[in-house]
Amino acid sequence: MLRALGGLGSETKKALEDMLKAGNEAMAKHFTPAGHGKGNSFSKAADELDALVDAYASDKGVAKAIAYDAVLKTADGKRLYSQADAESRRPAA
């Protein structure tokens, strides 16, 4: 579709762009953003685990996925993961 738009005249492209932007703005009112920023975690243990992972990734200069793998092999990582898992399974108050 984008290639097809490239072949249109500048006035037509501008009109289509304005229409798409207006549609985005109109629809944005009906949605709430999700997944942006850190947000609230599910538990204190999950926050501590994330902090350990972030520190490991920063110290070792590795990707977060590799850091999670390494941290979960430690005693603290296993303990925090178990706590976070248990806390996430509790019914909401």
Short mmCIF file of C-alpha atoms in Angstrom, two decimals:
data_model
loop_
_atom_site.label_atom_id
_atom_site.label_comp_id
_atom_site.label_asym_id
_atom_site.label_seq_id
_atom_site.Cartn_x
_atom_site.Cartn_y
_atom_site.Cartn_z
CA MET A 1 0.00 0.00 0.00
CA LEU A 2 2.83 2.39 0.85
CA ARG A 3 4.45 1.78 -2.53
CA ALA A 4 1.17 2.60 -4.24
CA LEU A 5 0.98 5.87 -2.31
CA GLY A 6 4.47 6.76 -3.52
CA GLY A 7 3.20 6.97 -7.09
CA LEU A 8 0.46 9.50 -6.31
CA GLY A 9 0.74 13.23 -6.76
CA SER A 10 1.82 15.36 -3.83
CA GLU A 11 -1.64 16.89 -3.33
CA THR A 12 -3.29 13.46 -3.22
CA LYS A 13 -0.62 12.12 -0.84
CA LYS A 14 -1.12 15.11 1.44
CA ALA A 15 -4.90 14.64 1.46
CA LEU A 16 -4.54 10.91 2.27
CA GLU A 17 -2.00 11.64 4.99
CA ASP A 18 -4.31 14.22 6.58
CA MET A 19 -7.20 11.77 6.42
CA LEU A 20 -5.16 9.00 8.08
CA LYS A 21 -3.94 11.35 10.81
CA ALA A 22 -7.51 12.50 11.50
CA GLY A 23 -8.61 8.87 11.73
CA ASN A 24 -5.82 8.10 14.18
CA GLU A 25 -6.76 11.06 16.35
CA ALA A 26 -10.44 10.12 16.31
CA MET A 27 -9.74 6.49 17.24
CA ALA A 28 -7.17 7.38 19.91
CA LYS A 29 -9.98 8.68 22.10
CA HIS A 30 -11.42 5.15 22.29
CA PHE A 31 -8.26 3.36 23.38
CA THR A 32 -5.95 3.49 26.35
CA PRO A 33 -2.24 2.87 25.86
CA ALA A 34 -0.92 -0.38 27.25
CA GLY A 35 2.59 -1.61 27.74
CA HIS A 36 4.20 1.82 27.89
CA GLY A 37 6.73 2.42 30.63
CA LYS A 38 7.36 0.23 33.62
CA GLY A 39 3.87 0.47 35.07
CA ASN A 40 2.80 -1.25 38.23
CA SER A 41 4.15 -4.70 38.87
CA PHE A 42 2.18 -7.50 40.42
CA SER A 43 4.33 -7.89 43.51
CA LYS A 44 7.24 -6.63 45.54
CA ALA A 45 9.14 -9.83 44.73
CA ALA A 46 8.67 -9.21 41.00
CA ASP A 47 10.07 -5.69 41.46
CA GLU A 48 13.09 -7.05 43.33
CA LEU A 49 13.65 -9.70 40.67
CA ASP A 50 13.49 -7.07 37.93
CA ALA A 51 15.99 -4.93 39.83
CA LEU A 52 18.40 -7.87 40.11
CA VAL A 53 18.01 -8.59 36.39
CA ASP A 54 18.53 -4.95 35.41
CA ALA A 55 21.64 -4.73 37.59
CA TYR A 56 23.05 -7.95 36.13
CA ALA A 57 22.35 -6.85 32.55
CA SER A 58 23.99 -3.49 33.20
CA ASP A 59 27.03 -4.91 35.02
CA LYS A 60 27.70 -7.66 32.51
CA GLY A 61 26.61 -5.74 29.40
CA VAL A 62 24.20 -8.46 28.29
CA ALA A 63 20.63 -8.52 27.02
CA LYS A 64 17.84 -8.64 29.58
CA ALA A 65 16.81 -12.15 28.49
CA ILE A 66 20.31 -13.45 29.19
CA ALA A 67 20.33 -11.63 32.51
CA TYR A 68 17.00 -13.24 33.50
CA ASP A 69 18.41 -16.67 32.69
CA ALA A 70 21.51 -16.06 34.80
CA VAL A 71 19.65 -14.49 37.74
CA LEU A 72 17.06 -17.28 37.85
CA LYS A 73 19.91 -19.76 38.36
CA THR A 74 20.93 -18.02 41.61
CA ALA A 75 19.42 -18.71 45.04
CA ASP A 76 18.01 -15.16 45.28
CA GLY A 77 16.59 -15.37 41.78
CA LYS A 78 14.86 -18.68 42.50
CA ARG A 79 13.48 -17.39 45.80
CA LEU A 80 12.15 -14.16 44.28
CA TYR A 81 10.66 -15.98 41.30
CA SER A 82 8.83 -18.38 43.63
CA GLN A 83 7.54 -15.49 45.74
CA ALA A 84 6.42 -13.50 42.69
CA ASP A 85 4.69 -16.57 41.27
CA ALA A 86 2.89 -17.26 44.56
CA GLU A 87 1.85 -13.61 44.89
CA SER A 88 0.49 -13.54 41.35
CA ARG A 89 -1.70 -16.56 42.07
CA ARG A 90 -3.41 -14.97 45.06
CA PRO A 91 -6.98 -13.86 44.42
CA ALA A 92 -7.48 -10.13 44.03
CA ALA A 93 -8.65 -8.36 47.16
#
